[in-house]
Structure formats: C-alpha cells, structure tokens
XYZ file of C-alpha atoms in Angstrom:
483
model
C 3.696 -5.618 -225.416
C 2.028 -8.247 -223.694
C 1.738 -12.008 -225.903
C -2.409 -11.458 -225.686
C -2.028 -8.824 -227.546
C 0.017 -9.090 -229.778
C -1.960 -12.637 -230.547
C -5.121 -10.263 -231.141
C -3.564 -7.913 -233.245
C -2.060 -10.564 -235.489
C -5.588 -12.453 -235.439
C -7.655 -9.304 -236.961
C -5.418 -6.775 -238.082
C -7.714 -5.726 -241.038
C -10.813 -4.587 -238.278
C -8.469 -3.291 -236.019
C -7.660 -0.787 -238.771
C -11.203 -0.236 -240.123
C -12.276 0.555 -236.322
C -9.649 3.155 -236.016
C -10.606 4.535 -239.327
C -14.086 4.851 -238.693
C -14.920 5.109 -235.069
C -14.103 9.175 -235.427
C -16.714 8.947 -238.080
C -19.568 7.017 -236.667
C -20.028 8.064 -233.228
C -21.050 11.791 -233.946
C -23.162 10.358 -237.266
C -25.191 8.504 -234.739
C -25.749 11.138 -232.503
C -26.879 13.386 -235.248
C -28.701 11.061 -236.723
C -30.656 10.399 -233.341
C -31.208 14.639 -232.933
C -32.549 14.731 -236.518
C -34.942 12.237 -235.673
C -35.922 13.764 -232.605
C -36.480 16.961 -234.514
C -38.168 15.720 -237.132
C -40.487 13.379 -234.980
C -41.426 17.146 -233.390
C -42.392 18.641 -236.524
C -44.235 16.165 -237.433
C -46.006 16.137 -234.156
C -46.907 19.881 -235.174
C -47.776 18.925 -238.285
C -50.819 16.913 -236.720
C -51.756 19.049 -234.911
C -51.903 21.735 -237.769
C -53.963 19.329 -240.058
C -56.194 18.096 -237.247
C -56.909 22.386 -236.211
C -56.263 24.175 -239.146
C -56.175 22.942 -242.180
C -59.121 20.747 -242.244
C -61.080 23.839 -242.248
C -59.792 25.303 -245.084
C -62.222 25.977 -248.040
C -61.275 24.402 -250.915
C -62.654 26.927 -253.156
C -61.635 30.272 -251.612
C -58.740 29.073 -249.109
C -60.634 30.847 -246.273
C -60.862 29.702 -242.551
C -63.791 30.108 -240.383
C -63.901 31.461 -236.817
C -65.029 28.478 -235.271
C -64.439 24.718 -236.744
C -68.014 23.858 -236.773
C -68.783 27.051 -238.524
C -69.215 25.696 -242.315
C -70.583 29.586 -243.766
C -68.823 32.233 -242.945
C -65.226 32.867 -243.812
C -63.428 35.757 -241.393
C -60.155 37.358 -243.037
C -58.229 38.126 -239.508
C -58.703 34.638 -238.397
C -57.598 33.319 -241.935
C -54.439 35.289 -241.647
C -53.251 33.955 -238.623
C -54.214 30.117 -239.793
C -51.925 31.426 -243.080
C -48.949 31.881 -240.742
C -49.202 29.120 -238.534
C -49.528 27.024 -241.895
C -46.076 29.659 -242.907
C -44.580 28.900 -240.057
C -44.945 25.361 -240.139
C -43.534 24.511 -243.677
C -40.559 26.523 -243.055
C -39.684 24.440 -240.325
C -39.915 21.479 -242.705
C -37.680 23.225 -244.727
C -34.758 22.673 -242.366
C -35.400 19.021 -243.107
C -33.555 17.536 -245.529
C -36.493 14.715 -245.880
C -39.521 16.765 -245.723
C -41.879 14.506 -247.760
C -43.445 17.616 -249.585
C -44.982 18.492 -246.415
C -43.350 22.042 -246.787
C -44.388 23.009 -250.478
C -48.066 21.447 -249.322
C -47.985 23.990 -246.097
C -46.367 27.119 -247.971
C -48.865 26.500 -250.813
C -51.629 26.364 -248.043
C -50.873 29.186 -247.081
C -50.551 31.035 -250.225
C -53.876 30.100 -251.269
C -55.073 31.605 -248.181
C -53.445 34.946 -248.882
C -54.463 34.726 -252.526
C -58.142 34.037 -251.820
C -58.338 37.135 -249.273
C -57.068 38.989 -252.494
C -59.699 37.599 -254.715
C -62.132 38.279 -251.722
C -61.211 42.743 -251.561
C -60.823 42.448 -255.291
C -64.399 42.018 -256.383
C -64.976 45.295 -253.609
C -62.594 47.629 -255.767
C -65.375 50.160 -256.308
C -65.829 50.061 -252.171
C -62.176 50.830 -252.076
C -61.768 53.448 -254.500
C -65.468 55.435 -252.847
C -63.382 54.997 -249.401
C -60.174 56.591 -250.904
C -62.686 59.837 -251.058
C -65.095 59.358 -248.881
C -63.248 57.340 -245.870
C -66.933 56.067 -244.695
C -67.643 53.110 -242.810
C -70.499 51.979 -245.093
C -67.531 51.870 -247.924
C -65.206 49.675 -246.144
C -63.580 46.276 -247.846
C -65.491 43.516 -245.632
C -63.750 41.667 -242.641
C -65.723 38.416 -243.676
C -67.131 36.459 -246.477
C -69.020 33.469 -247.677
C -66.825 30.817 -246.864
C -66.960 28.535 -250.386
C -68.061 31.949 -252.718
C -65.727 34.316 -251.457
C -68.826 36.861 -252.378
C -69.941 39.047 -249.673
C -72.399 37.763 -247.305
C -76.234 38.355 -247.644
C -77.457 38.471 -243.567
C -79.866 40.739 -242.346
C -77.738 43.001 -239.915
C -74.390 42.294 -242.145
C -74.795 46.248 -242.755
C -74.263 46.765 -239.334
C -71.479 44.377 -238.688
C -67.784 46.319 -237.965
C -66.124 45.553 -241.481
C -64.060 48.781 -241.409
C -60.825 47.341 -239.434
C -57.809 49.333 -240.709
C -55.727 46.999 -238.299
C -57.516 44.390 -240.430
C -55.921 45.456 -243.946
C -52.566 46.384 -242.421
C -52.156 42.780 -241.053
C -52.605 41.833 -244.411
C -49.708 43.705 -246.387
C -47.390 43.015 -243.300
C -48.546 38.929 -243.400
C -48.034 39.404 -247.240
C -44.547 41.129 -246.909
C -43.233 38.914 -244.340
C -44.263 35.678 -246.861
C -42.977 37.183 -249.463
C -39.656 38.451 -248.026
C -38.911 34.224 -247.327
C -39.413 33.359 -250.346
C -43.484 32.268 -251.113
C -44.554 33.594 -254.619
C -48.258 34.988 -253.621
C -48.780 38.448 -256.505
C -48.897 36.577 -260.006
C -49.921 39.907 -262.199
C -49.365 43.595 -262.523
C -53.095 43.785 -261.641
C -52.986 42.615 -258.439
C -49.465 44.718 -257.611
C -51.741 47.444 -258.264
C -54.772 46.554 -255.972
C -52.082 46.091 -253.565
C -51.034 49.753 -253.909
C -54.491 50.645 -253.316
C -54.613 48.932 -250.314
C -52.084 51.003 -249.393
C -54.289 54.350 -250.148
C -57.015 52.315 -248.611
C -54.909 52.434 -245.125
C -52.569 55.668 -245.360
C -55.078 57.966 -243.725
C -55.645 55.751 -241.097
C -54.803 58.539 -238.517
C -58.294 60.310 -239.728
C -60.050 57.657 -240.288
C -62.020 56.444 -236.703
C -62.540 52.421 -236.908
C -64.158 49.469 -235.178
C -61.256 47.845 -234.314
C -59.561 44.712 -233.836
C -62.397 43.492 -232.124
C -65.261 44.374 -234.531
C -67.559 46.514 -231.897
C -65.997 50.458 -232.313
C -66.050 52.176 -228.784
C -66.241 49.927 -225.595
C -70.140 50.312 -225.582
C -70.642 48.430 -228.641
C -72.921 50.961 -229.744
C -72.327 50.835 -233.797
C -70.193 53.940 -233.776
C -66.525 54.228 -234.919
C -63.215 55.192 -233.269
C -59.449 56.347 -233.607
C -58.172 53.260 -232.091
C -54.380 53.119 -231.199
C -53.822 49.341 -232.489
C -55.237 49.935 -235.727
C -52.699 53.074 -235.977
C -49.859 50.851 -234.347
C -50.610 48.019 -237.180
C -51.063 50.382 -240.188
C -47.344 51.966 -239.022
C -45.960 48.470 -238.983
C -47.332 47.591 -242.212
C -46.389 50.568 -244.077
C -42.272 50.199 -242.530
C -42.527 46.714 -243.975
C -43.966 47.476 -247.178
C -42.591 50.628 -248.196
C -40.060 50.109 -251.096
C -40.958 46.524 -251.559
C -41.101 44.094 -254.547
C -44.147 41.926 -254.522
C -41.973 39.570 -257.262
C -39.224 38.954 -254.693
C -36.120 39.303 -256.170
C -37.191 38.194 -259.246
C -39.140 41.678 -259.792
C -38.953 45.166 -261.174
C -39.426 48.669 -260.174
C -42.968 48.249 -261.897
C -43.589 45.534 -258.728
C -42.752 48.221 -256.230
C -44.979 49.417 -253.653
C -44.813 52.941 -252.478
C -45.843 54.598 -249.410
C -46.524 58.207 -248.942
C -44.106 59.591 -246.156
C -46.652 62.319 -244.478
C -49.331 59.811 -244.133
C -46.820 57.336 -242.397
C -45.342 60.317 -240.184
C -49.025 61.169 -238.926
C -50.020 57.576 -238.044
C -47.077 57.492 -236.304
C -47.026 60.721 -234.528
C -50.728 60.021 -233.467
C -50.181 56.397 -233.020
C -47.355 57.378 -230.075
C -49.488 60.253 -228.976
C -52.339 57.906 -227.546
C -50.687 55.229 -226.196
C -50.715 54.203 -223.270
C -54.126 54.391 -223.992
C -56.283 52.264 -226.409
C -59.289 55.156 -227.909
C -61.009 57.557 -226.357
C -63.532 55.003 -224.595
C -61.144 52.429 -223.870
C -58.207 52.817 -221.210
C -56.456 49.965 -222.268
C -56.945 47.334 -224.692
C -55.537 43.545 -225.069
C -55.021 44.656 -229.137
C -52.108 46.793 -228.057
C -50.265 43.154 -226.728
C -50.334 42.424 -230.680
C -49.078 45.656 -231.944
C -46.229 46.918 -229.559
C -45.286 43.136 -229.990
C -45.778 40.012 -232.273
C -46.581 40.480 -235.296
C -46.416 43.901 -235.479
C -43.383 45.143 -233.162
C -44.877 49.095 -234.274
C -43.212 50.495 -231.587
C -39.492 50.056 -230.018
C -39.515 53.159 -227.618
C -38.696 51.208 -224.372
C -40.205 53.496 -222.144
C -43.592 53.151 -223.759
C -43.527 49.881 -224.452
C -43.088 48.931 -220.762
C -45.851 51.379 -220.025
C -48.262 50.180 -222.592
C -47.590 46.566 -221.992
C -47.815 47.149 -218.097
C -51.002 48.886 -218.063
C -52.486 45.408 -219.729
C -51.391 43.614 -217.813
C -51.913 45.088 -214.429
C -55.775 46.056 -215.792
C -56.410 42.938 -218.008
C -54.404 40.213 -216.886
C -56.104 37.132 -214.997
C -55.869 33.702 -213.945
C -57.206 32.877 -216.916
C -56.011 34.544 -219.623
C -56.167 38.186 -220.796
C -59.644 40.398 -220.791
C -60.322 42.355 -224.188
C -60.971 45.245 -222.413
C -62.729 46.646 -219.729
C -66.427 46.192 -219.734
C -66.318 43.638 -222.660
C -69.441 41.340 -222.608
C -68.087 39.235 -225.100
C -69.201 35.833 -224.234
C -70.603 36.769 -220.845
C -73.552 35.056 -219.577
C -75.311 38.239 -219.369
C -74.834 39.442 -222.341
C -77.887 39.553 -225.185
C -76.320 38.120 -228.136
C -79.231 38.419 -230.212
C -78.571 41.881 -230.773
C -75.993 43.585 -232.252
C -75.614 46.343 -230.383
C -76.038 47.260 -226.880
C -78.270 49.632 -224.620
C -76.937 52.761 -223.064
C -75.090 51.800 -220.404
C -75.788 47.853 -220.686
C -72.145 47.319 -220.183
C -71.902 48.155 -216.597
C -73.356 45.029 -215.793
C -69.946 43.278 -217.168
C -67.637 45.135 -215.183
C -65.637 42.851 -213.271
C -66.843 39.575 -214.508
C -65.405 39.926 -218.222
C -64.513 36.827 -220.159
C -60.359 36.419 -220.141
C -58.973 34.940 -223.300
C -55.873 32.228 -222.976
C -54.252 33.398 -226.725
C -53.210 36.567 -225.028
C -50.473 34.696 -223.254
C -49.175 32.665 -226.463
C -48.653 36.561 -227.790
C -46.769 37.705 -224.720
C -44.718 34.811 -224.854
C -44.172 35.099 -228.653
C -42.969 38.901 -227.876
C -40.887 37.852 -225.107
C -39.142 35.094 -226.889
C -38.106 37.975 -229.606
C -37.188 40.622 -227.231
C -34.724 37.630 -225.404
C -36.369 37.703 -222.345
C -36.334 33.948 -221.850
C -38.190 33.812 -218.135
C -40.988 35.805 -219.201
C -41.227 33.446 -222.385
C -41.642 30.286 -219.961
C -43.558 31.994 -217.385
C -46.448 33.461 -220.307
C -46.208 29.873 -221.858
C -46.638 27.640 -218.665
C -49.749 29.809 -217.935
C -50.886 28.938 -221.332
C -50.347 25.265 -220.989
C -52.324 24.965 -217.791
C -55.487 26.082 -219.425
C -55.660 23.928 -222.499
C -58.295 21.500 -222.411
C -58.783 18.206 -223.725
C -60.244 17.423 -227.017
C -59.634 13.606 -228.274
C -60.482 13.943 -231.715
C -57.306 16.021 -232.359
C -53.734 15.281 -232.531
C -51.610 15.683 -228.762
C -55.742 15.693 -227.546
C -55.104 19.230 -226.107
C -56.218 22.519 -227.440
C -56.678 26.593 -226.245
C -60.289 27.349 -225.666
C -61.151 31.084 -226.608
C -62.160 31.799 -223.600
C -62.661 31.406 -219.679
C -66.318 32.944 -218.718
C -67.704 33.319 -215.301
C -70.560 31.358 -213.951
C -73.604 33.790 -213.176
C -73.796 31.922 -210.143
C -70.239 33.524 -208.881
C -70.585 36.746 -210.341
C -70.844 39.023 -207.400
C -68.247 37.120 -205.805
C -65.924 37.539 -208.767
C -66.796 41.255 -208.769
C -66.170 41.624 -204.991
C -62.990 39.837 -204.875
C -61.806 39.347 -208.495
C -59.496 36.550 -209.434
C -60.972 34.147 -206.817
C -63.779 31.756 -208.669
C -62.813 29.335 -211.116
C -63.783 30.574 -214.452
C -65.244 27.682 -217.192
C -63.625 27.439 -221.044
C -65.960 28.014 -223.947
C -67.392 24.597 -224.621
C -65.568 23.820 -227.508
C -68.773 21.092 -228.271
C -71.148 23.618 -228.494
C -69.056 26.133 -231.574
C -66.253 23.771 -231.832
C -62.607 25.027 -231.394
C -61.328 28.729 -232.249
C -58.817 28.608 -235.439
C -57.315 31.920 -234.510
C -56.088 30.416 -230.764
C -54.769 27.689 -231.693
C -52.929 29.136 -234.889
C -51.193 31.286 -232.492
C -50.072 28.480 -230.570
C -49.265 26.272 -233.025
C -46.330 29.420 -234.134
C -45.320 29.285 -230.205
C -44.415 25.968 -230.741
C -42.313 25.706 -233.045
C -40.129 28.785 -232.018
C -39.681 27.020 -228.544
C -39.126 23.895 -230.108
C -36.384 25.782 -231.804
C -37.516 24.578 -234.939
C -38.054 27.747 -236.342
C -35.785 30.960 -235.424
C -36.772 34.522 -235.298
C -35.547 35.280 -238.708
C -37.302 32.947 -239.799
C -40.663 34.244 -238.307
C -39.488 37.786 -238.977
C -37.552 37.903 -242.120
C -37.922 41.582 -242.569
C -36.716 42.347 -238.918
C -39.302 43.999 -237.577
C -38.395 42.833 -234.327
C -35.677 45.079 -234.474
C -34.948 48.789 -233.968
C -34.182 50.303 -237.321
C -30.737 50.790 -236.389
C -29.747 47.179 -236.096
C -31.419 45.828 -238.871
C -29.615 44.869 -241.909
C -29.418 46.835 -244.591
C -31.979 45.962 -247.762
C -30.529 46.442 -251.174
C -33.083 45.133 -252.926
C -35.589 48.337 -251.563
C -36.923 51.099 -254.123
C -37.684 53.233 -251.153
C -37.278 53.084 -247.129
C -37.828 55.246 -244.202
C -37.721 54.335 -240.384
C-alpha cells in the first residue's frame, strides 16, 4: 500500500466508512427520485390541461359538461361521459403518486358527480322509461341532453324532434359506471338508484328491436327524423350488458340486493344481430366511424379477429383522410353547404356532401387508444403522430395546443376535393367562433396518459374488456356471468 494512502485513510477513516456504507444506497435513491419527479411533473402537466379543457366547464349544480366550452345552456350526456373518464383517468394516475396533493380524490370526485348528475338527470324521466319498457317509442326515450345548471329537460322549439333515443347512449353509461366502479369510485348511494339502474338495463335489453338515431343523433344517413337498427348501438349495448351482468353497484362492500341482472336471450339477440350486420353500420349507412368506438375503446364488443379487421378496414379505407376520420358517408355535418337552420334535411339534399364531408381528428386518438390495448405499438404511434399534427394552437390553455372537432372543406375547393379527394387543405372548426369540443379533447387527454405510461390498461380497463373471455381473470365477487 502506497504511504499516500495509507496517510488518507488514517486522516478520515470515519467518511471513508460512511461512503462505503451509503454510496449503494444513494445513487439509485437519486435516480428514482429524479424519475418520480419527471413523472409527476407529467401528470401534472395533464392535470392543466384537464382543468384548463374540462373541468372548468363543469356545472356546479348538475356536474354536466357542454358540447362546446362557450356553450353555457345545454348539458349533453355522451360528451359528459367521456369528460367523466378523462377526469377517471386522470386521478388514477395521481394515485400512483405517493404525494398527490388531493388532486386524485378532487378528480375521482369530479367525476363521480358527473356520473351521479346524469343519474339525477334519467331519474326525474322514470315514467319515460317505464312507457318505453312497453312501448319502445322514440317519443318515450330518456333524453341525450339537458339544461346545463337544472338538470330538467330542455324547453326548445324543435327539442321534440331532436334524436334523444341513443341506446349506444345508455349503454355507455352502465359500462362508464361499471368500469368506475370496478376501481374503486363509490357512485350508487341507495337501493333506489340500484334499482333505476336495473331499469336501465330493461330500458336497453331489447335493443336488437328497437331501431335508433344513433351515436350521432340524426337516425339514417339522410337525416330525415326517422330511426334505425344501427350496429354500434347493438355493439355498445353487448358490451355493456358483459360488463354489468352479475355486478355489485356497492363494490365489494355490497350485497346480492346491489346486484344487477341481465336477461340472457336479450343479450344473445343483440349479439347475434349485432355480428350479423357488421361489416356494415344500418341499413343506410355502409360504414360508420361509431363502429371505431365499439369493436375498440371503450367498448371492445367484439374480439372475432376476422371481423374486426374487416370492420375496422372498411373505415378506414372509406372514411379515413388526411385529416381525420369522416362520420360517414354523405355526412353534412359542419359542411359549408349544409342548412343548419333546419333540423332535418330534403330528399336527397345529401348528395351534395358526397366527397367533401367534414373529417374529425378524435377518430385517430380512438384508433390509437385500441391499438395501444391490442399491443400493436406502430399503429399506436402512427394513429397518434397523425393526431398531433392537426392540433391547433389555443394560448389561453395549458401546453397552448388542442384537437379541433373538425377539418371542413372550403366551398371554394369543393369540386376539386370531389374530383381528386385528399388533395386540398381542409380548415379546423374555428374554435373562436363555438369554442373548443370537450368530447375531443377528453379523448386525448386519456391517450396521454396511457402513452405517458402513467396509467396502464388495467387501469383504464379494470373489468378486462379488452380481453377475450378466455383470458380474463376470473371474478369471484359476480352473482351472475356469461361471455
């Protein structure tokens, strides 16, 4: 041993020792430290971004979300559901925290109250429900929308002949409800509302007979006021009644009396006529951007390979654009052309949107949600890079970038969009003019945190519906199940 040494060993023997003792120690601490940081500085990057989009819209008296932020009347329960999950989604990623500042009971509890005020909402309608249950009648429906700060149902001169009867609508409900539930959140208080729940069950069983308006409130494709079998509604009505078959609305915490039952015919004909129709959409519609939703996330209704590829295919080679995702064929949704002053259209009016349809941007935050579930990692960065291309800027919100609802095409350019489609640049809905669209952005807001990895799929999914029924674990705590 050299005498340098051994002069610096005798000089500090005591931190010689304590640096042995502890270097093992505090080199990983600090790189943990430093990754918990990092994650937590991402969440909380989220989080602005969910206060600055969501949650400031939230009515404090009913919990309900508009369509649009500058919308400060109308209430819509689809759009609401998906600002519940995001606001889900959120607080359980703050729940991997072990300083989460509250910010997770404050986003659960959001969340809740959302779910809870779409209950109040259908609750007041039980005599609609129970007339359905015999008469299965549009004009009987439970409403798709409500006054935003009453929660009663809106007074509007054509409200009679807005689309509320959305079976896809109700069936997103019980499988939001189920999914909440099943992590934990404590949303049925009473023995009344278990019940109303049950009914809402009834309310969608017969789905298979029951022709709709659909996911996007207009019935057939010629937006003509009349009704359809529609193949999401049936793919979202099978999905919810899997998931909520058997289930305690108390958790584990509950009783048989808490149990929701489904009958097994009515499931086995939704299903049977649910598979029997797709590829297709309805009767008027080849294929339709709803079925993205419900052979995927949220709804994963179907896990036939073969017709999943063929379903999801057909959208996309019909539908898909540079910009997004087209409803359907012939959808004047936001089309310069289209007449917006009246609800309904003339015979024939929509051949003058064929080819220059709006495309929607959310439609690729779903296809990379489903991709990320099914493990298909390259389609998940491919859908999601589209996606980030065609946000736009918006200062007043945290990151200053958010999805428009849609890309529209200039009238100037139409005929040279129909001639050669894909080859004008389309504009994004001024988000100035209706301010930004809740349901887009509460979508991405969920893609976000799952490729952040600060949520997993269980944690999205905790019933495993992204799974076939074969490989998904076994549930003790179910009264009744069937696949």
């Amino acid at each position: 041993m050299s005498s340098s040494l051994a002069r610096r060993r005798r000089a500090q023997p005591e931190n010689l020792k304590l640096r042995r003792l502890t270097q093992a120690y505090l080199t990983p601490f600090t790189r943990v430290k430093s990754q918990q940081t990092t994650t937590e500085s991402k969440i909380d990057n989220i989080y602005d971004i969910t206060q600055d989009l969501i949650l400031d819209y939230q009515s404090v008296t009913t919990g309900l979300f508009p369509r649009y932020s500058r919308d400060r009347d109308v209430g819509y329960v689809k759009d609401s559901i998906y600002c519940a999950l995001a606001c889900w989604a959120c607080s359980i990623a703050y729940k991997r925290l072990d300083d989460e500042r509250g910010r997770q009971t404050e986003l659960r509890q959001s969340a809740v109250k959302t779910m809870r005020g779409i209950l109040f909402c259908w609750m007041q309608q039980s005599e609609r429900l129970n007339e359905f249950k015999s008469s299965i009648s549009p004009e009987h429906a439970l409403h798709a929308r409500f006054d935003l700060h009453s929660g009663m149902t809106l007074n509007r001169p054509h409200e009679k002949m807005y689309g509320h009867m959305q079976m896809d609508l109700v069936a997103l409900y019980l499988l939001a409800l189920t999914e909440m539930i099943a992590s934990g959140a404590k949303v049925i208080y009473t023995h009344h509302e278990v019940n109303f729940v049950q009914n809402l069950v009834f309310y969608i069983e017969r789905t298979y007979r029951a022709p709709d308006f659909g996911m996007w409130e207009r019935g057939t494709r010629y937006n003509n006021g009349k009704p359809e079998l529609h193949a999401s509604s049936l793919g979202m009505v099978k999905a919810a009644l899997e998931a909520i078959n058997g289930f305690n609305l108390y958790g584990t915490t509950g009783n048989s009396a808490s149990v929701i039952y489904v009958d097994i015919d009515g499931h086995n004909r939704n299903r049977t006529t649910f598979e029997t129709i797709l590829p297709r959409e309805s009767n008027s519609k080849n294929t339709d951007a709803a079925l993205l939703m419900t052979v995927g996330w949220p709804a994963f209704a179907s896990h036939d390979e073969t017709l999943f590829t063929k379903t999801v295919g057909k959208c996309i080679r019909k539908l898909e654009g540079k910009f997004g995702v087209r409803r359907f064929l012939r959808d004047g949704y936001h089309c310069e052309l289209e007449d917006n002053t009246r609800p309904y259209y003339e015979e024939h009016e929509t051949s003058r949107f064929d080819g220059v349809e709006s495309q929607f941007p959310m439609f690729f935050a779903y296809m990379s949600l489903t991709a990320h579930f099914r493990g298909d990692q390259q389609h998940a960065d491919k859908y999601f890079d589209k996606l980030q291309a065609l946000l736009v800027n918006d200062d007043s919100v945290a990151g200053g970038l958010i999805v428009p609802e849609c890309y529209c095409v200039d009238e100037c350019y139409m005929d040279r969009e129909r001639a050669k489609p894909n080859s004008t640049d389309l504009y994004p809905v001024n988000p100035q003019e209706f301010g930004h669209h809740l349901w887009s952005n509460a979508v991405y807001i969920i893609l976000l945190l799952i490729r952040d990895g600060l949520i997993h799929k269980g944690d999205l999914d905790p019933i495993n519906r992204h799974l076939p029924a074969s490989q998904r674990p076994m549930q003790f705590n179910r009264h009744s199940e069937f696949q």
